[in-house]
CSV table of N, CA and C in Angstrom, one decimal:
chain,number,residue,atom,x,y,z
A,1270,MET,N,0.8,-1.2,0.0
A,1270,MET,CA,0.0,0.0,0.0
A,1270,MET,C,0.9,1.2,0.0
A,1271,ASN,N,0.5,2.2,-0.7
A,1271,ASN,CA,1.2,3.5,-0.8
A,1271,ASN,C,1.0,4.2,0.6
A,1272,PRO,N,2.1,4.5,1.3
A,1272,PRO,CA,1.9,5.1,2.6
A,1272,PRO,C,1.1,6.4,2.6
A,1273,PHE,N,1.1,7.1,1.5
A,1273,PHE,CA,0.3,8.3,1.5
A,1273,PHE,C,-1.2,8.1,1.4
A,1274,ASP,N,-1.6,6.9,1.1
A,1274,ASP,CA,-3.0,6.5,1.0
A,1274,ASP,C,-3.5,5.7,2.3
A,1275,ASP,N,-2.7,5.6,3.3
A,1275,ASP,CA,-3.0,4.8,4.5
A,1275,ASP,C,-4.0,5.5,5.3
A,1276,LEU,N,-5.3,5.1,5.3
A,1276,LEU,CA,-6.3,5.8,6.0
A,1276,LEU,C,-6.1,5.7,7.5
A,1277,ASP,N,-5.4,4.7,8.0
A,1277,ASP,CA,-5.2,4.6,9.4
A,1277,ASP,C,-3.8,5.0,9.9
A,1278,GLY,N,-3.0,5.7,9.0
A,1278,GLY,CA,-1.7,6.1,9.2
A,1278,GLY,C,-1.6,7.3,10.1
A,1279,THR,N,-0.4,7.6,10.5
A,1279,THR,CA,-0.1,8.8,11.2
A,1279,THR,C,0.7,9.7,10.3
A,1280,PHE,N,0.3,11.0,10.3
A,1280,PHE,CA,0.8,11.9,9.3
A,1280,PHE,C,1.3,13.2,9.9
A,1281,LEU,N,2.1,13.9,9.2
A,1281,LEU,CA,2.5,15.3,9.5
A,1281,LEU,C,1.9,16.2,8.4
A,1282,VAL,N,1.9,17.5,8.7
A,1282,VAL,CA,1.6,18.4,7.6
A,1282,VAL,C,2.9,19.2,7.4
A,1283,LEU,N,3.4,19.2,6.2
A,1283,LEU,CA,4.6,19.9,5.9
A,1283,LEU,C,4.3,21.2,5.1
A,1284,THR,N,5.2,22.2,5.2
A,1284,THR,CA,5.1,23.4,4.4
A,1284,THR,C,6.5,23.7,3.8
A,1285,ASN,N,6.5,24.4,2.7
A,1285,ASN,CA,7.8,24.8,2.1
A,1285,ASN,C,7.9,26.3,2.0
A,1286,ASP,N,9.0,26.8,1.5
A,1286,ASP,CA,9.2,28.2,1.4
A,1286,ASP,C,8.2,29.0,0.5
A,1287,GLU,N,7.4,28.3,-0.3
A,1287,GLU,CA,6.4,28.9,-1.1
A,1287,GLU,C,5.0,28.8,-0.4
A,1288,ASP,N,5.0,28.4,0.9
A,1288,ASP,CA,3.8,28.2,1.7
A,1288,ASP,C,2.8,27.1,1.2
A,1289,GLN,N,3.4,26.2,0.4
A,1289,GLN,CA,2.6,25.1,-0.1
A,1289,GLN,C,2.6,24.0,1.0
A,1290,HIS,N,1.5,23.3,1.1
A,1290,HIS,CA,1.4,22.3,2.2
A,1290,HIS,C,1.3,20.9,1.6
A,1291,SER,N,1.7,19.9,2.4
A,1291,SER,CA,1.7,18.5,2.0
A,1291,SER,C,1.4,17.6,3.2
A,1292,LEU,N,0.5,16.7,2.9
A,1292,LEU,CA,0.2,15.6,3.9
A,1292,LEU,C,1.4,14.6,3.8
A,1293,TRP,N,2.0,14.3,4.9
A,1293,TRP,CA,3.3,13.5,4.8
A,1293,TRP,C,3.2,12.4,5.8
A,1294,PRO,N,3.5,11.1,5.4
A,1294,PRO,CA,3.5,10.0,6.4
A,1294,PRO,C,4.6,10.3,7.4
A,1295,ALA,N,4.2,10.1,8.7
A,1295,ALA,CA,5.1,10.5,9.8
A,1295,ALA,C,6.4,9.6,9.9
A,1296,HIS,N,6.3,8.4,9.3
A,1296,HIS,CA,7.5,7.5,9.4
A,1296,HIS,C,8.5,7.8,8.3
A,1297,ILE,N,8.2,8.7,7.4
A,1297,ILE,CA,9.1,9.0,6.3
A,1297,ILE,C,9.8,10.3,6.6
A,1298,ALA,N,11.1,10.3,6.4
A,1298,ALA,CA,11.9,11.6,6.7
A,1298,ALA,C,11.4,12.8,5.9
A,1299,VAL,N,11.4,13.9,6.6
A,1299,VAL,CA,10.9,15.1,5.9
A,1299,VAL,C,12.0,15.5,4.8
A,1300,PRO,N,11.5,15.7,3.6
A,1300,PRO,CA,12.5,16.0,2.5
A,1300,PRO,C,13.1,17.4,2.7
A,1301,ALA,N,14.2,17.6,2.1
A,1301,ALA,CA,14.9,18.9,2.1
A,1301,ALA,C,13.9,20.0,1.5
A,1302,GLY,N,13.9,21.1,2.1
A,1302,GLY,CA,13.1,22.2,1.6
A,1302,GLY,C,11.7,22.3,2.2
A,1303,TRP,N,11.4,21.3,3.1
A,1303,TRP,CA,10.1,21.2,3.7
A,1303,TRP,C,10.3,21.2,5.2
A,1304,ARG,N,9.4,21.7,6.0
A,1304,ARG,CA,9.4,21.7,7.4
A,1304,ARG,C,8.1,21.3,8.0
A,1305,GLU,N,8.1,20.9,9.2
A,1305,GLU,CA,6.8,20.5,9.9
A,1305,GLU,C,6.0,21.7,10.2
A,1306,ALA,N,4.7,21.7,9.8
A,1306,ALA,CA,3.8,22.8,10.1
A,1306,ALA,C,2.7,22.3,11.1
A,1307,HIS,N,2.5,21.0,11.2
A,1307,HIS,CA,1.5,20.5,12.1
A,1307,HIS,C,2.0,19.2,12.6
A,1308,PRO,N,1.9,18.9,13.9
A,1308,PRO,CA,2.6,17.7,14.5
A,1308,PRO,C,1.8,16.4,14.0
A,1309,ARG,N,2.4,15.3,14.4
A,1309,ARG,CA,1.8,14.0,14.1
A,1309,ARG,C,0.4,13.9,14.5
A,1310,ALA,N,-0.4,13.4,13.6
A,1310,ALA,CA,-1.9,13.2,13.9
A,1310,ALA,C,-2.4,12.2,12.9
A,1311,ASP,N,-3.7,11.9,13.1
A,1311,ASP,CA,-4.3,11.0,12.1
A,1311,ASP,C,-4.5,11.8,10.8
A,1312,ARG,N,-4.8,11.1,9.8
A,1312,ARG,CA,-5.0,11.6,8.4
A,1312,ARG,C,-6.1,12.7,8.4
A,1313,ALA,N,-7.2,12.4,9.0
A,1313,ALA,CA,-8.4,13.3,9.0
A,1313,ALA,C,-8.0,14.7,9.7
A,1314,THR,N,-7.3,14.6,10.8
A,1314,THR,CA,-6.9,15.8,11.5
A,1314,THR,C,-6.0,16.6,10.7
A,1315,CYS,N,-5.0,16.0,10.1
A,1315,CYS,CA,-4.1,16.7,9.2
A,1315,CYS,C,-4.7,17.4,8.0
A,1316,LEU,N,-5.6,16.6,7.4
A,1316,LEU,CA,-6.3,17.2,6.3
A,1316,LEU,C,-7.2,18.3,6.7
A,1317,ALA,N,-7.9,18.2,7.8
A,1317,ALA,CA,-8.7,19.3,8.3
A,1317,ALA,C,-7.8,20.6,8.6
A,1318,TRP,N,-6.7,20.4,9.1
A,1318,TRP,CA,-5.8,21.5,9.4
A,1318,TRP,C,-5.3,22.1,8.1
A,1319,ILE,N,-5.0,21.4,7.1
A,1319,ILE,CA,-4.6,21.9,5.8
A,1319,ILE,C,-5.8,22.7,5.2
A,1320,GLU,N,-7.0,22.2,5.3
A,1320,GLU,CA,-8.2,22.8,4.8
A,1320,GLU,C,-8.4,24.2,5.4
A,1321,THR,N,-8.1,24.4,6.7
A,1321,THR,CA,-8.4,25.7,7.4
A,1321,THR,C,-7.1,26.6,7.3
A,1322,SER,N,-6.0,26.0,7.1
A,1322,SER,CA,-4.7,26.8,7.2
A,1322,SER,C,-4.2,27.3,5.8
A,1323,TRP,N,-4.5,26.5,4.8
A,1323,TRP,CA,-3.9,26.8,3.4
A,1323,TRP,C,-5.1,27.3,2.6
A,1324,THR,N,-5.4,28.6,2.8
A,1324,THR,CA,-6.6,29.2,2.2
A,1324,THR,C,-6.2,29.8,0.8
A,1325,ASP,N,-5.0,30.2,0.6
A,1325,ASP,CA,-4.6,30.8,-0.7
A,1325,ASP,C,-3.6,29.8,-1.3
A,1326,LEU,N,-4.0,29.1,-2.3
A,1326,LEU,CA,-3.2,28.0,-2.9
A,1326,LEU,C,-2.1,28.5,-3.8
A,1327,ARG,N,-2.1,29.8,-4.1
A,1327,ARG,CA,-1.0,30.4,-4.9
A,1327,ARG,C,0.3,30.3,-4.2
A,1328,PRO,N,1.4,30.0,-4.9
A,1328,PRO,CA,2.7,30.0,-4.2
A,1328,PRO,C,3.0,31.4,-3.7
A,1329,ARG,N,3.9,31.5,-2.7
A,1329,ARG,CA,4.2,32.8,-2.1
A,1329,ARG,C,4.9,33.7,-3.2
A,1330,SER,N,5.7,33.2,-4.1
A,1330,SER,CA,6.4,34.0,-5.1
A,1330,SER,C,5.3,34.6,-6.1
A,1331,LEU,N,4.3,33.9,-6.4
A,1331,LEU,CA,3.2,34.4,-7.2
A,1331,LEU,C,2.5,35.5,-6.5
A,1332,ARG,N,2.1,35.3,-5.3
A,1332,ARG,CA,1.4,36.3,-4.5
A,1332,ARG,C,2.2,37.6,-4.4
A,1333,ALA,N,3.6,37.5,-4.2
A,1333,ALA,CA,4.4,38.6,-4.1
A,1333,ALA,C,4.5,39.3,-5.5
A,1334,ALA,N,4.6,38.6,-6.6
A,1334,ALA,CA,4.7,39.2,-7.9
A,1334,ALA,C,3.4,39.9,-8.2
A,1335,GLU,N,2.3,39.3,-7.9
A,1335,GLU,CA,1.0,39.9,-8.1
A,1335,GLU,C,0.8,41.2,-7.3
A,1336,ALA,N,1.3,41.2,-6.1
A,1336,ALA,CA,1.2,42.4,-5.2
A,1336,ALA,C,2.1,43.5,-5.8
A,1337,ALA,N,3.3,43.1,-6.2
A,1337,ALA,CA,4.2,44.1,-6.8
A,1337,ALA,C,3.6,44.7,-8.1
A,1338,GLY,N,3.0,43.8,-8.9
A,1338,GLY,CA,2.4,44.3,-10.1
A,1338,GLY,C,1.2,45.2,-9.8
A,1339,ALA,N,0.4,44.9,-8.8
A,1339,ALA,CA,-0.7,45.8,-8.4
A,1339,ALA,C,-0.2,47.1,-7.9
A,1340,ALA,N,0.9,47.1,-7.2
A,1340,ALA,CA,1.5,48.4,-6.7
A,1340,ALA,C,2.0,49.2,-7.9
A,1341,ASP,N,2.6,48.6,-8.9
A,1341,ASP,CA,3.1,49.3,-10.0
A,1341,ASP,C,1.9,49.9,-10.8
A,1342,VAL,N,0.9,49.1,-11.0
A,1342,VAL,CA,-0.3,49.6,-11.7
A,1342,VAL,C,-0.9,50.8,-10.9
A,1343,ALA,N,-1.0,50.7,-9.6
A,1343,ALA,CA,-1.6,51.8,-8.8
A,1343,ALA,C,-0.7,53.1,-8.9
A,1344,ALA,N,0.7,52.9,-8.9
A,1344,ALA,CA,1.6,54.0,-9.0
A,1344,ALA,C,1.5,54.7,-10.3
A,1345,ALA,N,1.4,53.8,-11.4
A,1345,ALA,CA,1.2,54.4,-12.7
A,1345,ALA,C,-0.1,55.1,-12.9
A,1346,ALA,N,-1.1,54.6,-12.3
A,1346,ALA,CA,-2.4,55.3,-12.4
A,1346,ALA,C,-2.4,56.7,-11.6
A,1347,GLN,N,-1.7,56.7,-10.5
A,1347,GLN,CA,-1.5,57.9,-9.7
A,1347,GLN,C,-0.7,58.9,-10.6
A,1348,VAL,N,0.3,58.5,-11.2
A,1348,VAL,CA,1.1,59.4,-12.0
A,1348,VAL,C,0.3,59.9,-13.2
A,1349,ALA,N,-0.4,59.0,-13.8
A,1349,ALA,CA,-1.2,59.4,-15.0
A,1349,ALA,C,-2.3,60.3,-14.6
A,1350,GLY,N,-2.9,60.1,-13.4
A,1350,GLY,CA,-3.9,61.0,-12.9
A,1350,GLY,C,-3.4,62.4,-12.6
A,1351,GLY,N,-2.2,62.5,-12.2
A,1351,GLY,CA,-1.6,63.8,-11.8
A,1351,GLY,C,-1.0,64.5,-13.1
A,1352,ALA,N,-0.9,63.8,-14.2
A,1352,ALA,CA,-0.4,64.4,-15.4
A,1352,ALA,C,-1.4,65.2,-16.2
A,1353,ARG,N,-2.6,65.2,-15.8
A,1353,ARG,CA,-3.6,65.9,-16.6
A,1353,ARG,C,-3.5,67.4,-16.5
């Protein structure tokens, strides 16, 4: 059986630098680039935690780029509005 599909298994919730989350079997080493975000628990508890905690599925870098782009658009609009 795939350990990721074990309904009775013990899991962790991992997160990476992009704020992405992963359900991870507790008996498998945490891979490089990931860290524990929620302690060992049953599958349902971990999935519920992910559901409530990971509300914006966009990677952090995309959110930052979109925020920077929005700021650039707002600044350009302000400059254009003052140029009249």
